[in-house]
PDB file of C-alpha atoms in Angstrom:
ATOM      1  CA  GLY A  13      15.080 -15.573   3.078  1.00 59.00           C
ATOM      2  CA  CYS A  14      17.967 -14.598   5.270  1.00 68.00           C
ATOM      3  CA  GLY A  15      19.921 -12.828   2.519  1.00 71.00           C
ATOM      4  CA  GLU A  16      17.240 -10.533   1.185  1.00 77.00           C
ATOM      5  CA  THR A  17      17.631  -7.587   3.591  1.00 80.00           C
ATOM      6  CA  PRO A  18      19.305  -5.379   0.931  1.00 84.00           C
ATOM      7  CA  TYR A  19      16.331  -5.978  -1.376  1.00 86.00           C
ATOM      8  CA  VAL A  20      13.859  -5.253   1.403  1.00 85.00           C
ATOM      9  CA  LYS A  21      15.590  -1.982   2.196  1.00 84.00           C
ATOM     10  CA  LEU A  22      15.588  -1.051  -1.492  1.00 88.00           C
ATOM     11  CA  VAL A  23      11.853  -1.809  -1.853  1.00 90.00           C
ATOM     12  CA  SER A  24      11.084   0.366   1.152  1.00 86.00           C
ATOM     13  CA  GLN A  25      13.252   3.186  -0.187  1.00 86.00           C
ATOM     14  CA  LEU A  26      11.714   3.017  -3.668  1.00 89.00           C
ATOM     15  CA  TYR A  27       8.062   2.592  -2.697  1.00 92.00           C
ATOM     16  CA  GLY A  28       7.993   3.878   0.887  1.00 89.00           C
ATOM     17  CA  ASP A  29       4.601   4.170   2.470  1.00 90.00           C
ATOM     18  CA  ARG A  30       2.969   3.061  -0.790  1.00 94.00           C
ATOM     19  CA  ALA A  31       4.419  -0.435  -0.265  1.00 95.00           C
ATOM     20  CA  VAL A  32       2.227  -3.132   1.241  1.00 95.00           C
ATOM     21  CA  ILE A  33       4.150  -6.253   2.214  1.00 92.00           C
ATOM     22  CA  ALA A  34       2.778  -9.787   2.539  1.00 92.00           C
ATOM     23  CA  ASN A  35       5.511 -11.648   4.375  1.00 88.00           C
ATOM     24  CA  ALA A  36       5.918 -15.413   4.769  1.00 84.00           C
ATOM     25  CA  THR A  37       7.008 -16.782   8.130  1.00 79.00           C
ATOM     26  CA  GLY A  38      10.745 -17.466   8.120  1.00 77.00           C
ATOM     27  CA  CYS A  39      13.957 -15.445   8.232  1.00 77.00           C
ATOM     28  CA  SER A  40      12.153 -12.437   6.785  1.00 77.00           C
ATOM     29  CA  SER A  41       9.730 -12.357   9.718  1.00 78.00           C
ATOM     30  CA  ILE A  42      12.644 -12.390  12.163  1.00 77.00           C
ATOM     31  CA  TYR A  43      14.715  -9.614  10.622  1.00 75.00           C
ATOM     32  CA  GLY A  44      11.681  -7.690   9.328  1.00 73.00           C
ATOM     33  CA  GLY A  45       9.369  -7.792  12.316  1.00 72.00           C
ATOM     34  CA  ASN A  46      11.642  -7.186  15.290  1.00 72.00           C
ATOM     35  CA  LEU A  47      12.702  -3.823  16.598  1.00 70.00           C
ATOM     36  CA  PRO A  48      14.907  -1.887  17.172  1.00 74.00           C
ATOM     37  CA  THR A  49      16.786  -2.950  14.035  1.00 74.00           C
ATOM     38  CA  THR A  50      14.987  -3.595  10.791  1.00 76.00           C
ATOM     39  CA  PRO A  51      15.824  -3.233   7.090  1.00 79.00           C
ATOM     40  CA  TRP A  52      12.583  -1.333   6.488  1.00 81.00           C
ATOM     41  CA  SER A  53      13.047   2.400   6.078  1.00 80.00           C
ATOM     42  CA  LYS A  54      10.718   5.318   6.690  1.00 82.00           C
ATOM     43  CA  ASN A  55      10.364   8.747   5.136  1.00 84.00           C
ATOM     44  CA  ARG A  56      10.930  12.117   6.795  1.00 86.00           C
ATOM     45  CA  ASP A  57       7.337  12.011   8.063  1.00 84.00           C
ATOM     46  CA  GLY A  58       8.051   8.736   9.867  1.00 84.00           C
ATOM     47  CA  ARG A  59       5.905   6.680   7.488  1.00 85.00           C
ATOM     48  CA  GLY A  60       6.990   3.465   5.827  1.00 87.00           C
ATOM     49  CA  PRO A  61       5.597   0.282   4.316  1.00 91.00           C
ATOM     50  CA  ALA A  62       2.638  -1.618   5.744  1.00 90.00           C
ATOM     51  CA  TRP A  63       3.895  -5.078   6.723  1.00 88.00           C
ATOM     52  CA  SER A  64       1.974  -8.170   7.743  1.00 90.00           C
ATOM     53  CA  ASN A  65       3.094 -11.735   8.320  1.00 87.00           C
ATOM     54  CA  SER A  66       1.292 -14.827   7.080  1.00 82.00           C
ATOM     55  CA  LEU A  67       1.598 -18.519   7.665  1.00 74.00           C
ATOM     56  CA  PHE A  68       4.406 -20.280   5.871  1.00 66.00           C
ATOM     57  CA  GLU A  69       2.219 -22.044   3.297  1.00 74.00           C
ATOM     58  CA  ASP A  70      -0.292 -19.441   2.192  1.00 83.00           C
ATOM     59  CA  ASN A  71       1.671 -16.262   1.580  1.00 86.00           C
ATOM     60  CA  ALA A  72       0.911 -16.130  -2.155  1.00 86.00           C
ATOM     61  CA  GLU A  73      -2.820 -16.205  -1.430  1.00 89.00           C
ATOM     62  CA  PHE A  74      -2.344 -13.770   1.461  1.00 91.00           C
ATOM     63  CA  GLY A  75      -0.588 -11.287  -0.838  1.00 93.00           C
ATOM     64  CA  LEU A  76      -3.143 -11.776  -3.594  1.00 94.00           C
ATOM     65  CA  GLY A  77      -5.876 -11.043  -1.075  1.00 96.00           C
ATOM     66  CA  MET A  78      -4.097  -7.825  -0.110  1.00 96.00           C
ATOM     67  CA  ARG A  79      -3.875  -6.796  -3.779  1.00 97.00           C
ATOM     68  CA  LEU A  80      -7.536  -7.600  -4.470  1.00 98.00           C
ATOM     69  CA  SER A  81      -8.665  -5.770  -1.339  1.00 98.00           C
ATOM     70  CA  LEU A  82      -6.637  -2.670  -2.172  1.00 98.00           C
ATOM     71  CA  ASP A  83      -7.926  -2.710  -5.755  1.00 98.00           C
ATOM     72  CA  LYS A  84     -11.547  -2.950  -4.569  1.00 99.00           C
ATOM     73  CA  GLN A  85     -11.133  -0.174  -2.006  1.00 98.00           C
ATOM     74  CA  SER A  86      -9.327   2.007  -4.542  1.00 98.00           C
ATOM     75  CA  ALA A  87     -12.108   1.478  -7.096  1.00 99.00           C
ATOM     76  CA  TYR A  88     -14.635   2.452  -4.414  1.00 99.00           C
ATOM     77  CA  ALA A  89     -12.652   5.629  -3.661  1.00 99.00           C
ATOM     78  CA  PHE A  90     -12.700   6.580  -7.343  1.00 99.00           C
ATOM     79  CA  GLU A  91     -16.457   5.822  -7.549  1.00 99.00           C
ATOM     80  CA  LEU A  92     -17.033   8.135  -4.584  1.00 99.00           C
ATOM     81  CA  VAL A  93     -15.037  10.917  -6.244  1.00 99.00           C
ATOM     82  CA  VAL A  94     -17.269  10.572  -9.318  1.00 99.00           C
ATOM     83  CA  SER A  95     -20.461  10.593  -7.247  1.00 98.00           C
ATOM     84  CA  LEU A  96     -19.303  13.568  -5.146  1.00 99.00           C
ATOM     85  CA  ARG A  97     -17.943  15.589  -8.068  1.00 98.00           C
ATOM     86  CA  ALA A  98     -20.361  18.456  -7.395  1.00 98.00           C
ATOM     87  CA  VAL A  99     -19.228  18.662  -3.766  1.00 98.00           C
ATOM     88  CA  ILE A 100     -15.524  18.254  -4.528  1.00 98.00           C
ATOM     89  CA  GLY A 101     -15.507  20.543  -7.537  1.00 98.00           C
ATOM     90  CA  ALA A 102     -14.968  19.556 -11.142  1.00 98.00           C
ATOM     91  CA  ASP A 103     -11.305  20.590 -11.331  1.00 99.00           C
ATOM     92  CA  LEU A 104     -10.147  18.645  -8.280  1.00 99.00           C
ATOM     93  CA  ALA A 105     -12.352  15.637  -9.031  1.00 99.00           C
ATOM     94  CA  ASP A 106     -11.117  15.422 -12.620  1.00 99.00           C
ATOM     95  CA  ALA A 107      -7.493  15.820 -11.525  1.00 99.00           C
ATOM     96  CA  LEU A 108      -7.897  13.004  -8.975  1.00 99.00           C
ATOM     97  CA  LEU A 109      -9.571  10.745 -11.518  1.00 99.00           C
ATOM     98  CA  ARG A 110      -7.117  11.382 -14.364  1.00 98.00           C
ATOM     99  CA  ALA A 111      -3.868  11.501 -12.406  1.00 98.00           C
ATOM    100  CA  ASP A 112      -0.801  10.028 -14.065  1.00 98.00           C
ATOM    101  CA  GLN A 113       0.804   7.953 -11.308  1.00 97.00           C
ATOM    102  CA  SER A 114       3.428   6.250 -13.455  1.00 95.00           C
ATOM    103  CA  GLY A 115       6.301   8.026 -11.693  1.00 93.00           C
ATOM    104  CA  GLU A 116       7.256   9.780  -8.477  1.00 91.00           C
ATOM    105  CA  VAL A 117       6.332  13.257  -9.759  1.00 96.00           C
ATOM    106  CA  GLY A 118       2.797  12.133 -10.587  1.00 97.00           C
ATOM    107  CA  ILE A 119       2.461  10.258  -7.311  1.00 95.00           C
ATOM    108  CA  ALA A 120       3.616  13.312  -5.347  1.00 94.00           C
ATOM    109  CA  ALA A 121       1.071  15.442  -7.206  1.00 98.00           C
ATOM    110  CA  GLN A 122      -1.683  12.919  -6.437  1.00 98.00           C
ATOM    111  CA  ARG A 123      -0.705  12.924  -2.745  1.00 96.00           C
ATOM    112  CA  GLN A 124      -1.093  16.701  -2.755  1.00 98.00           C
ATOM    113  CA  ARG A 125      -4.518  16.438  -4.379  1.00 99.00           C
ATOM    114  CA  VAL A 126      -5.592  13.841  -1.801  1.00 99.00           C
ATOM    115  CA  ALA A 127      -4.463  16.182   0.995  1.00 98.00           C
ATOM    116  CA  GLU A 128      -6.479  18.967  -0.640  1.00 99.00           C
ATOM    117  CA  LEU A 129      -9.500  16.656  -0.885  1.00 99.00           C
ATOM    118  CA  LYS A 130      -9.261  15.710   2.792  1.00 99.00           C
ATOM    119  CA  ALA A 131      -9.019  19.350   3.839  1.00 99.00           C
ATOM    120  CA  LEU A 132     -12.008  20.230   1.662  1.00 98.00           C
ATOM    121  CA  LEU A 133     -14.170  17.449   3.116  1.00 98.00           C
ATOM    122  CA  ALA A 134     -12.987  17.663   6.741  1.00 97.00           C
ATOM    123  CA  ASP A 135     -15.903  19.806   7.917  1.00 96.00           C
ATOM    124  CA  ARG A 136     -18.544  18.187   5.723  1.00 96.00           C
ATOM    125  CA  THR A 137     -20.968  15.480   6.762  1.00 95.00           C
ATOM    126  CA  GLY A 138     -22.775  12.647   5.065  1.00 97.00           C
ATOM    127  CA  PRO A 139     -22.200   8.920   4.653  1.00 98.00           C
ATOM    128  CA  ARG A 140     -20.513   9.120   1.233  1.00 98.00           C
ATOM    129  CA  ILE A 141     -18.219  11.911   2.422  1.00 98.00           C
ATOM    130  CA  LYS A 142     -17.318   9.868   5.507  1.00 98.00           C
ATOM    131  CA  ASP A 143     -16.656   6.836   3.297  1.00 98.00           C
ATOM    132  CA  LEU A 144     -14.458   8.859   0.934  1.00 99.00           C
ATOM    133  CA  LEU A 145     -12.426  10.248   3.807  1.00 98.00           C
ATOM    134  CA  GLY A 146     -11.902   6.657   4.957  1.00 98.00           C
ATOM    135  CA  VAL A 147     -10.524   5.475   1.605  1.00 98.00           C
ATOM    136  CA  ALA A 148      -9.028   8.698   0.209  1.00 99.00           C
ATOM    137  CA  ASP A 149      -5.443   7.500   0.693  1.00 97.00           C
ATOM    138  CA  LEU A 150      -6.214   4.704  -1.762  1.00 98.00           C
ATOM    139  CA  LEU A 151      -6.503   7.279  -4.538  1.00 99.00           C
ATOM    140  CA  VAL A 152      -2.686   7.066  -4.450  1.00 98.00           C
ATOM    141  CA  LYS A 153      -1.375   3.941  -6.167  1.00 97.00           C
ATOM    142  CA  LYS A 154      -0.099   1.176  -3.849  1.00 97.00           C
ATOM    143  CA  SER A 155       2.580  -1.415  -4.562  1.00 96.00           C
ATOM    144  CA  VAL A 156       2.032  -4.915  -3.120  1.00 96.00           C
ATOM    145  CA  TRP A 157       5.038  -7.160  -2.506  1.00 93.00           C
ATOM    146  CA  ILE A 158       4.878 -10.844  -1.570  1.00 90.00           C
ATOM    147  CA  MET A 159       8.062 -11.776   0.287  1.00 86.00           C
ATOM    148  CA  GLY A 160       9.427 -14.984   1.653  1.00 79.00           C
ATOM    149  CA  GLY A 161      12.457 -17.180   1.611  1.00 69.00           C
ATOM    150  CA  ASP A 162      13.509 -20.350  -0.102  1.00 68.00           C
ATOM    151  CA  GLY A 163      11.382 -22.506   2.217  1.00 68.00           C
ATOM    152  CA  TRP A 164       8.192 -20.746   1.254  1.00 70.00           C
ATOM    153  CA  ALA A 165       9.193 -21.017  -2.403  1.00 66.00           C
ATOM    154  CA  TYR A 166       9.708 -24.795  -1.991  1.00 65.00           C
ATOM    155  CA  ASP A 167      13.372 -24.403  -2.883  1.00 62.00           C
ATOM    156  CA  ILE A 168      15.081 -26.292  -0.036  1.00 61.00           C
ATOM    157  CA  GLY A 169      13.504 -29.725  -0.180  1.00 58.00           C
ATOM    158  CA  ILE A 170      11.189 -29.395   2.815  1.00 55.00           C
ATOM    159  CA  THR A 171       8.084 -30.598   1.016  1.00 54.00           C
ATOM    160  CA  SER A 172       7.048 -34.222   0.995  1.00 54.00           C
ATOM    161  CA  GLU A 173       7.151 -35.984  -2.347  1.00 54.00           C
TER     162      GLU A 173
END
């Protein structure tokens, strides 16, 4: 709720533009969704977390839907890399498919490979190539966060018994 701004800032600093936030209506939508001041941070390229606000009651489902959608789109991106291996080249395709993204070094390396992939495919045509360009950023692991305050968590006695 109202006291979680330090945590929000920390999440955005740790996960940056890989963070996807499902936010419950409440204090967090006031301090998190209004400019010019916000606890969300951005990187040197001006990119930060993706943030969306849900109704008060359904934020858990909203966040789960975000996770499932990202997982499905990511799986599709990896399937396209496999199917376009001959176009992409074995070395780049294998590196994209086998990337260790357990830490920042691996994630940075995967970002570089995705940039290389986009540059390689930029002048190519075809429906699968177009699809891959549309989901290529999802070859980099995303982190979904479901945020809300004590009201959303049923912690302040606002529910009927």
